[in-house]
Short mmCIF file of C-alpha atoms in Angstrom, two decimals:
data_model
loop_
_atom_site.label_atom_id
_atom_site.label_comp_id
_atom_site.label_asym_id
_atom_site.label_seq_id
_atom_site.Cartn_x
_atom_site.Cartn_y
_atom_site.Cartn_z
CA UNK A 503 17.54 -3.99 -1.51
CA UNK A 504 17.51 -5.20 2.24
CA UNK A 505 17.71 -8.93 2.90
CA UNK A 506 15.93 -11.00 5.66
CA UNK A 507 15.98 -14.58 6.65
CA UNK A 508 12.78 -16.37 7.87
CA UNK A 509 13.17 -19.12 10.31
CA UNK A 510 11.09 -21.65 12.20
CA UNK A 511 11.43 -21.75 15.99
CA UNK A 512 12.28 -25.38 16.03
CA UNK A 513 14.19 -26.73 18.91
CA UNK A 514 16.86 -26.17 19.85
CA UNK A 515 16.19 -22.49 20.09
CA UNK A 516 19.87 -21.82 20.08
CA UNK A 517 20.21 -23.00 16.51
CA UNK A 518 17.65 -20.36 15.52
CA UNK A 519 19.78 -17.77 17.41
CA UNK A 520 22.98 -19.06 15.83
CA UNK A 521 21.38 -18.81 12.22
CA UNK A 522 20.33 -15.25 13.11
CA UNK A 523 23.88 -14.35 14.22
CA UNK A 524 25.38 -15.80 11.02
CA UNK A 525 22.85 -14.08 8.78
CA UNK A 526 23.63 -10.80 10.11
CA UNK A 527 27.40 -11.39 9.70
CA UNK A 528 26.60 -12.25 6.05
CA UNK A 529 24.71 -8.99 5.30
CA UNK A 530 21.07 -9.88 6.26
CA UNK A 531 19.28 -7.07 7.98
CA UNK A 532 16.12 -8.70 9.08
CA UNK A 533 15.38 -11.83 11.04
CA UNK A 534 11.80 -13.13 10.90
CA UNK A 535 10.37 -16.23 12.46
CA UNK A 536 6.95 -18.05 12.00
CA UNK A 537 4.58 -17.36 14.89
CA UNK A 538 2.62 -20.60 15.62
CA UNK A 539 3.00 -21.53 19.23
CA UNK A 540 1.74 -25.01 19.05
CA UNK A 541 3.78 -26.13 16.07
CA UNK A 542 7.00 -24.50 17.21
CA UNK A 543 8.40 -22.81 20.25
CA UNK A 544 7.17 -19.52 21.41
CA UNK A 545 8.92 -16.83 19.26
CA UNK A 546 8.97 -13.80 21.45
CA UNK A 547 11.12 -15.70 23.83
CA UNK A 548 13.50 -16.41 21.09
CA UNK A 549 13.65 -12.83 19.78
CA UNK A 550 15.07 -11.52 23.03
CA UNK A 551 18.20 -13.94 22.34
CA UNK A 552 18.24 -13.10 18.68
CA UNK A 553 18.42 -9.35 19.45
CA UNK A 554 20.99 -9.93 22.14
CA UNK A 555 23.07 -12.03 19.81
CA UNK A 556 23.04 -9.46 16.95
CA UNK A 557 23.87 -5.76 16.66
CA UNK A 558 21.82 -4.30 13.87
CA UNK A 559 19.32 -6.95 12.88
CA UNK A 560 15.55 -6.09 13.04
CA UNK A 561 13.58 -8.86 14.35
CA UNK A 562 9.92 -9.91 14.36
CA UNK A 563 7.11 -12.48 13.28
CA UNK A 564 6.28 -13.37 9.83
CA UNK A 565 3.55 -13.17 10.79
CA UNK A 566 1.69 -12.80 14.07
CA UNK A 567 -2.12 -12.38 14.27
CA UNK A 568 -4.62 -10.72 16.41
CA UNK A 569 -6.09 -14.07 17.93
CA UNK A 570 -3.46 -15.93 19.94
CA UNK A 571 -2.49 -13.09 22.22
CA UNK A 572 -4.26 -10.31 23.87
CA UNK A 573 -3.24 -7.11 21.88
CA UNK A 574 -1.99 -5.23 24.94
CA UNK A 575 0.43 -8.19 25.50
CA UNK A 576 1.56 -8.21 21.92
CA UNK A 577 2.02 -4.37 22.15
CA UNK A 578 4.09 -4.69 25.41
CA UNK A 579 6.29 -7.46 23.97
CA UNK A 580 7.37 -5.25 21.04
CA UNK A 581 7.78 -2.12 23.32
CA UNK A 582 9.74 -4.04 25.86
CA UNK A 583 12.16 -5.45 23.21
CA UNK A 584 12.51 -2.05 21.80
CA UNK A 585 13.35 -0.63 25.28
CA UNK A 586 15.99 -3.40 25.86
CA UNK A 587 17.63 -3.42 22.40
CA UNK A 588 16.88 -0.03 20.67
CA UNK A 589 13.95 0.06 18.28
CA UNK A 590 14.97 -3.19 16.46
CA UNK A 591 11.65 -4.86 16.03
CA UNK A 592 9.13 -5.17 13.22
CA UNK A 593 5.52 -6.49 13.41
CA UNK A 594 4.48 -8.70 10.47
CA UNK A 595 0.76 -9.51 10.99
CA UNK A 596 -1.98 -11.11 9.27
CA UNK A 597 -5.58 -12.83 9.75
CA UNK A 598 -3.81 -15.89 11.08
CA UNK A 599 -3.57 -19.43 9.47
CA UNK A 600 -1.69 -22.16 11.33
CA UNK A 601 -1.53 -20.63 14.69
CA UNK A 602 -5.29 -20.20 14.84
CA UNK A 603 -6.37 -23.29 12.77
CA UNK A 604 -4.34 -25.61 14.88
CA UNK A 605 -6.23 -24.68 18.03
CA UNK A 606 -9.54 -25.02 16.34
CA UNK A 607 -10.30 -21.27 15.62
CA UNK A 608 -10.84 -19.55 12.18
CA UNK A 609 -8.51 -16.74 11.00
CA UNK A 610 -9.61 -13.24 12.31
CA UNK A 611 -11.68 -11.04 10.02
CA UNK A 612 -10.27 -7.86 8.43
CA UNK A 613 -12.14 -5.59 10.88
CA UNK A 614 -10.53 -7.43 13.79
CA UNK A 615 -7.15 -7.14 12.09
CA UNK A 616 -7.66 -3.44 11.39
CA UNK A 617 -8.49 -2.76 14.99
CA UNK A 618 -5.70 -4.95 16.46
CA UNK A 619 -3.08 -3.32 14.31
CA UNK A 620 -4.00 0.18 15.47
CA UNK A 621 -3.98 -0.96 19.16
CA UNK A 622 -0.64 -2.86 18.90
CA UNK A 623 1.24 0.08 17.09
CA UNK A 624 -0.15 2.81 19.31
CA UNK A 625 0.65 0.85 22.49
CA UNK A 626 3.98 -0.11 21.14
CA UNK A 627 4.85 3.45 20.38
CA UNK A 628 3.88 4.99 23.71
CA UNK A 629 0.40 6.38 22.63
CA UNK A 630 -2.87 5.88 24.20
CA UNK A 631 -5.03 3.22 22.72
CA UNK A 632 -8.67 2.36 23.35
CA UNK A 633 -9.22 -1.24 24.11
CA UNK A 634 -12.28 -3.03 25.29
CA UNK A 635 -13.78 0.41 26.17
CA UNK A 636 -10.83 1.35 28.29
CA UNK A 637 -7.94 3.79 27.57
CA UNK A 638 -4.36 2.22 27.94
CA UNK A 639 -0.95 3.34 27.60
CA UNK A 640 2.66 2.32 28.29
CA UNK A 641 4.16 5.36 29.79
CA UNK A 642 7.70 3.86 29.63
CA UNK A 643 7.29 3.14 25.71
CA UNK A 644 7.33 6.84 24.34
CA UNK A 645 10.72 6.25 22.64
CA UNK A 646 9.59 3.07 21.15
CA UNK A 647 8.88 2.77 17.35
CA UNK A 648 7.22 -0.05 15.47
CA UNK A 649 6.52 -0.69 11.75
CA UNK A 650 3.63 -2.86 11.22
CA UNK A 651 3.68 -4.72 7.96
CA UNK A 652 0.71 -6.67 6.72
CA UNK A 653 0.57 -9.80 4.87
CA UNK A 654 -2.12 -9.96 2.22
CA UNK A 655 -3.36 -11.62 -1.02
CA UNK A 656 -6.94 -10.63 -1.70
CA UNK A 657 -8.43 -7.28 -2.81
CA UNK A 658 -9.88 -6.31 0.43
CA UNK A 659 -6.86 -7.17 2.46
CA UNK A 660 -4.55 -5.32 0.07
CA UNK A 661 -6.81 -2.27 0.44
CA UNK A 662 -6.54 -2.42 4.23
CA UNK A 663 -2.80 -2.83 3.90
CA UNK A 664 -2.44 0.10 1.86
CA UNK A 665 -4.65 2.48 3.71
CA UNK A 666 -3.76 1.63 7.28
CA UNK A 667 -0.17 0.08 7.57
CA UNK A 668 3.53 0.80 7.28
CA UNK A 669 4.14 -1.82 4.61
CA UNK A 670 3.22 -5.02 2.66
CA UNK A 671 4.38 -8.44 2.92
CA UNK A 672 3.76 -10.73 0.03
CA UNK A 673 4.58 -14.33 0.61
CA UNK A 674 5.58 -15.45 -2.90
CA UNK A 675 8.15 -14.35 -5.38
CA UNK A 676 6.17 -14.34 -8.65
CA UNK A 677 6.91 -11.20 -10.47
CA UNK A 678 3.39 -10.81 -12.07
CA UNK A 679 1.52 -11.25 -8.81
CA UNK A 680 3.90 -9.10 -7.23
CA UNK A 681 3.31 -6.39 -9.69
CA UNK A 682 -0.60 -6.66 -9.27
CA UNK A 683 -0.60 -6.70 -5.48
CA UNK A 684 1.99 -3.89 -5.09
CA UNK A 685 0.03 -1.82 -7.37
CA UNK A 686 -3.19 -2.45 -5.34
CA UNK A 687 -1.46 -1.56 -2.02
CA UNK A 688 -0.05 1.55 -3.49
CA UNK A 689 -3.47 2.51 -5.09
CA UNK A 690 -5.20 1.93 -1.72
CA UNK A 691 -2.54 4.40 -0.04
CA UNK A 692 -3.12 7.05 -2.63
CA UNK A 693 -6.95 6.84 -2.20
CA UNK A 694 -6.50 7.27 1.42
CA UNK A 695 -4.36 10.28 0.93
CA UNK A 696 -1.06 8.58 1.98
CA UNK A 697 2.14 8.71 0.08
CA UNK A 698 2.25 5.30 -1.80
CA UNK A 699 6.08 5.38 -1.92
CA UNK A 700 6.42 5.42 1.76
CA UNK A 701 5.16 1.91 2.11
CA UNK A 702 7.84 -0.60 2.83
CA UNK A 703 7.46 -3.72 0.54
CA UNK A 704 8.59 -7.06 1.50
CA UNK A 705 8.58 -10.26 -0.72
CA UNK A 706 9.23 -13.50 1.15
CA UNK A 707 9.88 -16.86 -0.47
CA UNK A 708 12.00 -20.04 -0.13
CA UNK A 709 15.50 -19.60 -1.85
CA UNK A 710 17.61 -22.37 -2.64
CA UNK A 711 20.92 -22.00 -4.59
CA UNK A 712 22.38 -24.81 -6.58
CA UNK A 713 22.26 -26.90 -9.75
CA UNK A 714 19.69 -29.53 -8.97
CA UNK A 715 16.48 -27.75 -9.52
CA UNK A 716 14.36 -31.19 -9.42
CA UNK A 717 15.59 -31.65 -5.89
CA UNK A 718 15.07 -28.01 -4.94
CA UNK A 719 11.50 -28.11 -6.12
CA UNK A 720 10.90 -31.08 -3.80
CA UNK A 721 12.44 -29.27 -0.96
CA UNK A 722 10.33 -26.23 -1.47
CA UNK A 723 6.94 -27.66 -2.56
CA UNK A 724 5.66 -27.28 0.88
CA UNK A 725 5.61 -23.48 0.19
CA UNK A 726 2.90 -23.80 -2.55
CA UNK A 727 0.83 -25.77 -0.09
CA UNK A 728 1.25 -22.97 2.52
CA UNK A 729 0.22 -20.32 0.12
CA UNK A 730 -2.71 -22.55 -0.99
CA UNK A 731 -4.27 -22.28 2.32
CA UNK A 732 -4.58 -18.38 1.92
CA UNK A 733 -5.65 -18.95 -1.81
CA UNK A 734 -8.44 -21.32 -0.74
CA UNK A 735 -9.80 -18.76 1.50
CA UNK A 736 -9.84 -16.24 -1.48
CA UNK A 737 -11.68 -18.65 -3.67
CA UNK A 738 -14.23 -19.41 -1.12
CA UNK A 739 -14.79 -15.70 -0.80
CA UNK A 740 -14.45 -14.34 -4.35
CA UNK A 741 -14.74 -17.64 -6.58
CA UNK A 742 -11.79 -18.54 -8.71
CA UNK A 743 -11.97 -15.76 -10.94
CA UNK A 744 -13.72 -13.04 -8.64
CA UNK A 745 -12.69 -9.47 -7.76
CA UNK A 746 -9.80 -9.40 -10.13
CA UNK A 747 -7.79 -11.97 -8.23
CA UNK A 748 -5.34 -13.33 -10.95
CA UNK A 749 -5.80 -16.82 -12.18
CA UNK A 750 -2.11 -17.26 -11.62
CA UNK A 751 -2.84 -17.23 -7.99
CA UNK A 752 -5.92 -19.49 -7.98
CA UNK A 753 -5.77 -22.01 -10.69
CA UNK A 754 -3.18 -24.29 -8.99
CA UNK A 755 -5.31 -25.20 -6.09
CA UNK A 756 -7.99 -27.11 -8.11
CA UNK A 757 -6.38 -30.40 -6.90
CA UNK A 758 -6.00 -29.29 -3.11
CA UNK A 759 -7.58 -31.91 -0.91
CA UNK A 760 -7.42 -30.25 2.55
CA UNK A 761 -4.17 -29.61 4.51
CA UNK A 762 -2.29 -31.22 7.36
CA UNK A 763 -0.79 -28.56 9.68
CA UNK A 764 1.31 -31.28 11.32
CA UNK A 765 3.54 -30.88 8.11
CA UNK A 766 3.28 -27.17 7.91
CA UNK A 767 6.42 -25.52 6.39
CA UNK A 768 8.24 -28.92 6.14
CA UNK A 769 9.91 -30.37 3.11
CA UNK A 770 8.38 -33.68 2.09
CA UNK A 771 4.84 -32.90 3.12
CA UNK A 772 2.47 -35.29 1.56
CA UNK A 773 -0.39 -32.90 1.57
CA UNK A 774 1.38 -30.55 -0.99
CA UNK A 775 1.48 -33.02 -3.85
CA UNK A 776 -1.17 -30.98 -5.71
CA UNK A 777 1.51 -28.13 -6.14
CA UNK A 778 2.77 -28.32 -9.71
CA UNK A 779 6.46 -27.60 -10.68
CA UNK A 780 5.44 -24.45 -12.47
CA UNK A 781 4.12 -22.95 -9.34
CA UNK A 782 7.36 -23.72 -7.33
CA UNK A 783 9.42 -22.27 -10.04
CA UNK A 784 7.24 -19.01 -10.03
CA UNK A 785 6.74 -18.66 -6.24
CA UNK A 786 10.36 -19.57 -5.25
CA UNK A 787 13.89 -18.63 -6.12
CA UNK A 788 15.69 -21.74 -7.28
CA UNK A 789 18.74 -22.62 -9.41
CA UNK A 790 22.16 -21.01 -9.91
CA UNK A 791 23.24 -17.72 -8.44
CA UNK A 792 22.47 -15.86 -11.82
CA UNK A 793 18.95 -17.16 -11.86
CA UNK A 794 18.49 -15.69 -8.35
CA UNK A 795 19.93 -12.27 -9.23
CA UNK A 796 17.79 -11.96 -12.40
CA UNK A 797 14.57 -12.51 -10.18
CA UNK A 798 15.77 -10.33 -7.51
CA UNK A 799 16.53 -7.54 -10.03
CA UNK A 800 13.16 -7.89 -11.57
CA UNK A 801 11.56 -7.72 -8.11
CA UNK A 802 13.49 -4.69 -7.22
CA UNK A 803 12.29 -2.93 -10.38
CA UNK A 804 8.68 -3.42 -9.17
CA UNK A 805 9.47 -1.64 -6.11
CA UNK A 806 10.32 -4.42 -3.68
CA UNK A 807 12.26 -3.09 -0.64
CA UNK A 808 13.33 -6.29 1.07
CA UNK A 809 13.52 -10.00 -0.13
CA UNK A 810 13.26 -12.38 2.91
CA UNK A 811 14.34 -16.04 2.38
CA UNK A 812 12.23 -18.76 3.92
CA UNK A 813 15.14 -21.04 4.99
CA UNK A 814 13.17 -24.26 5.40
CA UNK A 815 15.16 -26.92 3.31
CA UNK A 816 18.30 -29.09 3.63
CA UNK A 817 20.77 -26.52 2.42
CA UNK A 818 20.36 -23.70 5.03
CA UNK A 819 24.01 -22.95 5.67
CA UNK A 820 24.88 -23.23 1.95
CA UNK A 821 22.14 -20.85 0.86
CA UNK A 822 22.98 -18.42 3.59
CA UNK A 823 26.71 -18.47 2.56
CA UNK A 824 25.75 -18.07 -1.15
CA UNK A 825 23.76 -15.10 -0.69
CA UNK A 826 25.91 -13.42 1.97
CA UNK A 827 29.18 -13.96 -0.07
CA UNK A 828 27.98 -13.34 -3.59
CA UNK A 829 24.25 -12.63 -4.13
CA UNK A 830 23.82 -9.71 -1.66
CA UNK A 831 27.20 -7.94 -2.69
CA UNK A 832 26.18 -8.25 -6.36
CA UNK A 833 22.78 -6.75 -5.62
CA UNK A 834 24.04 -3.85 -3.29
CA UNK A 835 27.64 -3.33 -4.49
#
């Protein structure tokens, strides 16, 4: 199993670069960041330094979106970084949540996302893309390679992910939901005549190693609120039991009363009080190292290729060390 770390581009940016460098030295092979340019610093500037400070780490957004940058700009950013650092970027992408809502725009629809993914990947890999009725190409990017992984929860998004992309990002670590979503993505790939096993599956969730689970829950409760934004969109579209969406993914938002993006991804966020302890325990990896290993092995048995840690809590260094020194070697030894 591959391991990644997901960071926020909080200032100082050099702290993000240092965490990426340390993570690579501890066995993490992917470095991800949020992409919400108003809430945090612009990530693509930071990626250049993350790539410069590491030797093998693959770097990219978890996740970008089609709405905050022109698609040709996004394609050029990836292709340029690949030219400089040797095909070490990955594009995690979705409809958009905080990055768009904070600037007063709704998430993009799936048709727009589908078109954007095609344009970004084609341009980033040196192919000709049709954009706004014009033919565009980066002649200097023919050696560039870019995997596009799509974040998804709902049935239609999962179908698009399986039929069109290089892989799937599930932003929670509940095994039952992972099993349902992975099966849906692979089924869509097979229906599209693709090899389902060729899809790269990434599960991303907070991980916190230690004995005080009650404290860990409070540090990670923000994550249930973040996921709740996407679940609320699903419920608005399908109803709370529609289109086969598991109740495990919809029941917990019954007490949700809006969301304050000023606290997005931050421990102690008041607008996440509706998230019950059970959801935190299911969505996140908490407790001692053996508890982490048991969940990771269960996810691996479901076909998960990468587990990426959301490292937004008060024990960043300790959790990185626990994974690098003991958990990753136990998984991959």
